[in-house]
Short mmCIF file of C-alpha atoms in Angstrom, two decimals:
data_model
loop_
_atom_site.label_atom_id
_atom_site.label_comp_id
_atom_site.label_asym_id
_atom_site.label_seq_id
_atom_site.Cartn_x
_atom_site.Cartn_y
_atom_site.Cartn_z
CA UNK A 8 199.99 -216.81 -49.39
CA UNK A 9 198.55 -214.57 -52.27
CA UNK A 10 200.84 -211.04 -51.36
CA UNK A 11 203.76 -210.57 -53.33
CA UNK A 12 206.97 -208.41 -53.02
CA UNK A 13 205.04 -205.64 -54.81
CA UNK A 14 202.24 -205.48 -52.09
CA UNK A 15 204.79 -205.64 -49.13
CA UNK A 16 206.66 -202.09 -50.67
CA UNK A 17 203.34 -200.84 -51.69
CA UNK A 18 202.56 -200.90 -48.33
CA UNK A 19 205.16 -199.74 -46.44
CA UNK A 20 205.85 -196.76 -49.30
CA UNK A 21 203.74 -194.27 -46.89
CA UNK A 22 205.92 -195.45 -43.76
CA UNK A 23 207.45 -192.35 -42.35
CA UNK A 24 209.73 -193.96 -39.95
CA UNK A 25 211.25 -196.11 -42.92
CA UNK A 26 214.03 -194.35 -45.02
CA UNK A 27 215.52 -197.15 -46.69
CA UNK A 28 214.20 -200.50 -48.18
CA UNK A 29 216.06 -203.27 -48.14
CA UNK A 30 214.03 -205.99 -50.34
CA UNK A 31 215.92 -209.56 -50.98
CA UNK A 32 213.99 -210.86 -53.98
CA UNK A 33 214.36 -214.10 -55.79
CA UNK A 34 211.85 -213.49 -58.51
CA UNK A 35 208.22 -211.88 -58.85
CA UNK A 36 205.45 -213.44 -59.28
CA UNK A 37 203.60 -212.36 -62.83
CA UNK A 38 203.03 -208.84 -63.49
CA UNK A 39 204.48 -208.23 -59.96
CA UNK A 40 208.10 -206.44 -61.33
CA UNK A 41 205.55 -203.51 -62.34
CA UNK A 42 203.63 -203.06 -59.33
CA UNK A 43 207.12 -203.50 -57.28
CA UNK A 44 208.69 -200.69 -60.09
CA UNK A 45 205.85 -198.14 -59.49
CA UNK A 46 206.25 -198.58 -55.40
CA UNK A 47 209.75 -198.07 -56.20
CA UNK A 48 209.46 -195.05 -58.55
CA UNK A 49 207.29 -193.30 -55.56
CA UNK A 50 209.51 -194.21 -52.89
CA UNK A 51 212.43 -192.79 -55.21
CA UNK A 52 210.61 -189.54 -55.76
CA UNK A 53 210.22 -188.81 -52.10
CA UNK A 54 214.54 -189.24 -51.70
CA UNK A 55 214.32 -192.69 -50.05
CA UNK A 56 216.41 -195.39 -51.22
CA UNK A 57 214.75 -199.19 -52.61
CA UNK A 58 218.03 -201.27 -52.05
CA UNK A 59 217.38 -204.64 -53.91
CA UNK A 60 218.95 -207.76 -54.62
CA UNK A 61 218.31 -211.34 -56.40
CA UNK A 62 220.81 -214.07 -54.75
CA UNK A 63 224.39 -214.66 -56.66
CA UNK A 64 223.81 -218.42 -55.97
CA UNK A 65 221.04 -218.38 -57.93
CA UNK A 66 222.10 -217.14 -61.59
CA UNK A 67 218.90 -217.93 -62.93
CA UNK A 68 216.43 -215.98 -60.38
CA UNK A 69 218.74 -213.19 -60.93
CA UNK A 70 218.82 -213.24 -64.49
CA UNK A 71 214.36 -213.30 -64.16
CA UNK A 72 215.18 -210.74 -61.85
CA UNK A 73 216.85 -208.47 -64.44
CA UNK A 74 214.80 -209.70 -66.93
CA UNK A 75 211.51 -208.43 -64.79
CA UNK A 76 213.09 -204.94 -64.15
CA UNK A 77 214.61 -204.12 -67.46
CA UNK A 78 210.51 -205.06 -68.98
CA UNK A 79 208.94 -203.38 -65.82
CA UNK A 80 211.32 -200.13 -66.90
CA UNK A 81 210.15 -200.30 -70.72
CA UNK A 82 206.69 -200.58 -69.17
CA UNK A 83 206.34 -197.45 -67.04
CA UNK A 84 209.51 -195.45 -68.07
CA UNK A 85 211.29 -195.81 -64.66
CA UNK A 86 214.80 -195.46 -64.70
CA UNK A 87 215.98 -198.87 -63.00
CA UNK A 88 220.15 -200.22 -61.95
CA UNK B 21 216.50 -197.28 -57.00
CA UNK B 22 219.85 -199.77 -56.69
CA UNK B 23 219.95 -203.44 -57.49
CA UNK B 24 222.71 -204.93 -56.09
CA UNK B 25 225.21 -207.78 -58.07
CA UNK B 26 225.47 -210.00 -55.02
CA UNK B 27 224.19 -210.42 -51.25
CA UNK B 28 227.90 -209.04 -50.45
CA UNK B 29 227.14 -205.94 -52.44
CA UNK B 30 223.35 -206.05 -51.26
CA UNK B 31 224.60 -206.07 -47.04
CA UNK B 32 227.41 -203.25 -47.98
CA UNK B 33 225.13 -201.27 -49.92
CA UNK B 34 222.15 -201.42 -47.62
CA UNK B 35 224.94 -199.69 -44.68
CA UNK B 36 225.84 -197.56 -46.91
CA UNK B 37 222.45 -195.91 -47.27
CA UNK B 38 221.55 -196.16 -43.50
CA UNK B 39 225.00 -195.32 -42.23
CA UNK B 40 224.75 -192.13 -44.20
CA UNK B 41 221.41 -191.31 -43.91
CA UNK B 42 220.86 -187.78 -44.27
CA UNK B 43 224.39 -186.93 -45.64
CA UNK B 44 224.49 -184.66 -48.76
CA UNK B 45 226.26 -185.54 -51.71
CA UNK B 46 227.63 -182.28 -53.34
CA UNK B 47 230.16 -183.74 -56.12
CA UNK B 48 232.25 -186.44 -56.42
CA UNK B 49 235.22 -184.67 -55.39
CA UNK B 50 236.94 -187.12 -52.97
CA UNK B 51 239.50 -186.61 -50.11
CA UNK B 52 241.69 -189.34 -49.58
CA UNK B 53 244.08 -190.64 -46.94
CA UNK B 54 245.65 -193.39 -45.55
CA UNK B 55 248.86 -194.85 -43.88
CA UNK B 56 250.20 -196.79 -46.72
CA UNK B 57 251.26 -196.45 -49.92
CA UNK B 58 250.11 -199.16 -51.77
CA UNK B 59 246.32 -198.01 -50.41
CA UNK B 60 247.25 -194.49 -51.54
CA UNK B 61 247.59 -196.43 -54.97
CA UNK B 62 244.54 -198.57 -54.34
CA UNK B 63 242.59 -195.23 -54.35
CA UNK B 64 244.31 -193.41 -57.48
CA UNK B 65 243.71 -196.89 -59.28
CA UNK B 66 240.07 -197.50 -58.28
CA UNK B 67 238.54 -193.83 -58.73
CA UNK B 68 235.28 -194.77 -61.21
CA UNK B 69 233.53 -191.35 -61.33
CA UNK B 70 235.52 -189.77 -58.50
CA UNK B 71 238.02 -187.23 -58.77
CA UNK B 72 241.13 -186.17 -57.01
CA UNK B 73 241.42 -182.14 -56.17
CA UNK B 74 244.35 -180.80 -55.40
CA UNK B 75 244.70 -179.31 -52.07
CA UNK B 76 244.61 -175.49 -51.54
CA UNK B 77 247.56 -174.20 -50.24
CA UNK B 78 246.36 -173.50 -46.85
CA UNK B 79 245.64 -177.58 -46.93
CA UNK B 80 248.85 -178.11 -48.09
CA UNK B 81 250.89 -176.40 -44.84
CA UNK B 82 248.32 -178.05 -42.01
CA UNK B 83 249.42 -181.41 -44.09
CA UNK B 84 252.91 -180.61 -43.72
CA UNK B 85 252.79 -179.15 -39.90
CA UNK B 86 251.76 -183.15 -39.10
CA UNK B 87 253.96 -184.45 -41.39
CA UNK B 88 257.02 -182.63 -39.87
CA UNK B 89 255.67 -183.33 -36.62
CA UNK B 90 256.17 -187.05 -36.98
CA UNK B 91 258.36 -186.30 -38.47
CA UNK B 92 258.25 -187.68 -41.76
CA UNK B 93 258.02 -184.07 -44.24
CA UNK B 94 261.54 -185.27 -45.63
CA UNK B 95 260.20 -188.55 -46.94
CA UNK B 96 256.35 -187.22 -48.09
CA UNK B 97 254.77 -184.67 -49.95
CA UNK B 98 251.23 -183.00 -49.50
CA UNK B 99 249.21 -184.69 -52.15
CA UNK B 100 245.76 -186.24 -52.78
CA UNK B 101 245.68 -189.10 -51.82
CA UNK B 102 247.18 -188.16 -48.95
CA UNK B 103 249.24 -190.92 -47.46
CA UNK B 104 250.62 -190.69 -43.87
CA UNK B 105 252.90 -193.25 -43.93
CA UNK B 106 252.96 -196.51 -41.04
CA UNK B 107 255.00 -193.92 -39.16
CA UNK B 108 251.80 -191.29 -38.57
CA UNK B 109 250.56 -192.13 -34.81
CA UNK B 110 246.96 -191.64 -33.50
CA UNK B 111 246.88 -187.81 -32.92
CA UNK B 112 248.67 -187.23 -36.23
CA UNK B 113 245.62 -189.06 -38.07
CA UNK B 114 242.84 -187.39 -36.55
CA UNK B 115 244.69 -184.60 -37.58
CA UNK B 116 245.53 -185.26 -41.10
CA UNK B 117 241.58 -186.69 -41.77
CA UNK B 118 239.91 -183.44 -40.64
CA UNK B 119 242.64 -181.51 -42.66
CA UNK B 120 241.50 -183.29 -45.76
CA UNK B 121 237.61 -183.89 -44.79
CA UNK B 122 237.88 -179.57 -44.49
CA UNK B 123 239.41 -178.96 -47.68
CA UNK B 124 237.28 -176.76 -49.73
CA UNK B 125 237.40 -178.47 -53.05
CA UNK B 126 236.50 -182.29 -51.32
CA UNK B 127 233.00 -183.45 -51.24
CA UNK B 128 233.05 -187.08 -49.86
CA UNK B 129 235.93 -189.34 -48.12
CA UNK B 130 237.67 -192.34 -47.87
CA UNK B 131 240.06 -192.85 -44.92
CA UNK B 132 242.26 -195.77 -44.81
CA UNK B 133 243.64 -197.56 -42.31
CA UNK B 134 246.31 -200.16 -42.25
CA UNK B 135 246.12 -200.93 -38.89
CA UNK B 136 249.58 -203.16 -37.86
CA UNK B 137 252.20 -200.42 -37.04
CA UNK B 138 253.35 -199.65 -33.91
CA UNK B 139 252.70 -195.83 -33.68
CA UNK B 140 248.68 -196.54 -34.01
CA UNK B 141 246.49 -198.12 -31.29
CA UNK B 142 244.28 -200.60 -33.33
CA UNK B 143 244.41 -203.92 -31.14
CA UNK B 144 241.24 -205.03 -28.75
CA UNK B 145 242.59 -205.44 -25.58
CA UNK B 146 244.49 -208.20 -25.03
CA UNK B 147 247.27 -209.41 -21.97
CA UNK B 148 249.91 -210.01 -24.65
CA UNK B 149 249.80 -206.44 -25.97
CA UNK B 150 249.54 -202.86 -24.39
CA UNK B 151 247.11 -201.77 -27.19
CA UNK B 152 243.38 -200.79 -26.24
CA UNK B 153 241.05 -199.43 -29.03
CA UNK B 154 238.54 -198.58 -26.44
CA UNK B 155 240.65 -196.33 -24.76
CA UNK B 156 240.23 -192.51 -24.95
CA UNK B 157 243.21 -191.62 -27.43
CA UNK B 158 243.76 -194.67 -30.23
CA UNK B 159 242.64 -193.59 -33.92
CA UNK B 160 239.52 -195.32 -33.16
CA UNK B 161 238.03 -193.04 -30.77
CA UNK B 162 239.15 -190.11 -32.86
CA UNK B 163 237.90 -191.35 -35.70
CA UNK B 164 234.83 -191.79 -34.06
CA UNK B 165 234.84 -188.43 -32.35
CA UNK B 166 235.40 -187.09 -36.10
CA UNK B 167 232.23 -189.06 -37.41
CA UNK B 168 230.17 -186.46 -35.65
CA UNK B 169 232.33 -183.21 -36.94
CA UNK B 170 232.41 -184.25 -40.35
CA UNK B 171 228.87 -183.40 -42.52
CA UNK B 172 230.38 -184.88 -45.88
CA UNK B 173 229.87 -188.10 -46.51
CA UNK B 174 232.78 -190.73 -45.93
CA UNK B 175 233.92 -194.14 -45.19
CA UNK B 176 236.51 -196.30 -43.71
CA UNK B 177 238.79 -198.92 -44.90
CA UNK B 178 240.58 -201.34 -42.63
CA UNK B 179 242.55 -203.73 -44.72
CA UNK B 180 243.74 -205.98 -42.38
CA UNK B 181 243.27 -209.56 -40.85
CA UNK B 182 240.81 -210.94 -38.13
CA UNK B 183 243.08 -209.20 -34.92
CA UNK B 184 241.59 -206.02 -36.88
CA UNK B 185 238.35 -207.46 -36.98
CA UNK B 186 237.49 -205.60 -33.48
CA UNK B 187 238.62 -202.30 -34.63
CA UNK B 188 236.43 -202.43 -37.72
CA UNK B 189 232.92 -203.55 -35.34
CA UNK B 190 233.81 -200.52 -33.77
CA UNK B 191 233.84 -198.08 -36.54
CA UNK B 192 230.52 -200.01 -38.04
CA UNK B 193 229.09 -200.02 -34.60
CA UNK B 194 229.20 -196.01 -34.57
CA UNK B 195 227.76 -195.92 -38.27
CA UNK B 196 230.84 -195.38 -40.23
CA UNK B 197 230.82 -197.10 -42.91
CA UNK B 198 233.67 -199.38 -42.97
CA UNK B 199 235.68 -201.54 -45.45
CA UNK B 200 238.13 -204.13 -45.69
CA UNK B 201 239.45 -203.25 -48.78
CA UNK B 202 239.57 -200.08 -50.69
CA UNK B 203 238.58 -201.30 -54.35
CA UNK B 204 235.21 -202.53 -52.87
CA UNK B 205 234.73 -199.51 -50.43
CA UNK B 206 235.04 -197.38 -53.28
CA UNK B 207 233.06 -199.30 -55.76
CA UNK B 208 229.98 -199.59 -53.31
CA UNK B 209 230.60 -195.47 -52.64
CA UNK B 210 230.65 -194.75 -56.29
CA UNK B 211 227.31 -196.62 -56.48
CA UNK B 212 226.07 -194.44 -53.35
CA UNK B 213 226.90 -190.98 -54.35
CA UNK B 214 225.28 -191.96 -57.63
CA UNK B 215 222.03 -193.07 -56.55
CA UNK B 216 222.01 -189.57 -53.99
CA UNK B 217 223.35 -187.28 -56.62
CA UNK B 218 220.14 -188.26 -58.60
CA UNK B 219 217.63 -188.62 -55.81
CA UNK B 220 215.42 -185.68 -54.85
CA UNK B 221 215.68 -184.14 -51.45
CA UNK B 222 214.38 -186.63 -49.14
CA UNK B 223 211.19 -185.51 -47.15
CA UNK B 224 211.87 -187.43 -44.31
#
């Protein structure tokens, strides 16, 4: 299974029908957080909302999580929660 | 874009946004009611970037007309948060949440409801009771009824225990947002009108 989190919203960015995304993520794979951050940014830009989440159980996927987003934002000047 | 602390947070939030689809956030002027004081308190203490307008005095007197309908005027002024006391019945809260959700200076909601008092209708149906939420007049139904007058944004709180649990399935089922405490509701709301007040017009 080669797709990753960023493929999955960079596909379903142009999806009329969807006006929120709701993404659960644990982690990205490498280089993913900035493919998944520019999806994002476009999605943003159109008014639709990317809801996301990394589990509480798992302190350490969310703290990657964080980690990913907070690099991705440096990376492409998205402003990222 | 809005990462969420915790799957709690990620399942409220992710309502939030679907609930309200298509609901403008103008400010973060909120209009607040609710049947009990300590709630009324739960608001005030709990605002983040919301803020509390006073009510106009045209708001004011439709407060008071319900108030000394109930009659509890003696006992309970005309403020923001606007608390109805456990004594408010079902007609008197439809009325009271409009009167707020109208005022000219509020641009979102919160409506809380602390559900076990006699005077409101809040209890599925049940043989060792005479309440009925899904009957025509109980706060539910108004409420609900209100959901599609209101265009500002708001939600619901129903702090109360698993008898309540019923009531609130009904408010979520009909896409109000709904709560079951006010320091979350509010926290998760604060997040919302954030994320809206800086997203561009949506072009769906």
């Amino acid at each position: 299974m080669d797709l990753t989190v960023g493929d999955y919203l960079d596909y379903l960015k142009v999806d009329a029908e969807v006006a929120v995304f709701a993404v659960y993520v644990e982690g990205f794979a490498p280089r993913d957080g900035v493919k998944f951050l520019k999806a994002a940014e476009e999605i943003s830009a159109r008014g639709k909302t990317v809801c996301s989440t990394a589990p509480a159980a798992r302190p350490r996927a969310q703290r990657r999580l964080q980690a990913t987003l907070l690099l991705s934002q440096e990376t492409i000047g998205s402003r990222a929660r | 874009m809005v990462v969420a602390e915790s799957l709690a947070d990620f399942q409220g939030l992710t309502r939030l946004f679907t609930f309200l689809l298509g609901k403008k956030v103008t400010g973060r002027r909120l209009g607040a009611s609710s049947n009990a004081g300590f709630e009324c308190v739960a608001f005030a203490d709990n605002l983040r970037n919301f803020t509390l307008p006073t009510f106009s005095e045209r708001t004011t007197q439709r407060l008071r007309a319900i108030l000394e309908r109930c009659p509890i005027d003696q006992i309970v002024d005309a403020h923001n948060p606007f608390d109805l006391t456990p004594m408010a019945d079902d007609a008197a809260y439809e009325e009271a949440v409009l009167a707020v959700m109208e005022h000219e200076s509020v641009d979102v909601g919160i409506v809380g409801c602390v559900p076990m008092t006699p005077p409101l209708n809040t209890l599925a149906h049940d043989e060792r009771h005479h309440e009925d939420i899904d009957r025509e007049d109980p706060v539910v139904q108004r409420l609900l009824r209100l959901n599609d007058k209101i265009a500002r944004p708001w939600v619901a709180v129903v702090d109360a225990g698993i008898l309540y649990d019923p009531m609130a399935a009904r408010l979520e089922g009909a896409g109000i947002p709904t709560f079951r405490t006010a320091d979350r509701g509010l926290r998760l709301f604060d997040i919302f009108c954030e994320v809206k007040t800086l997203s561009p017009p949506s072009a769906s």
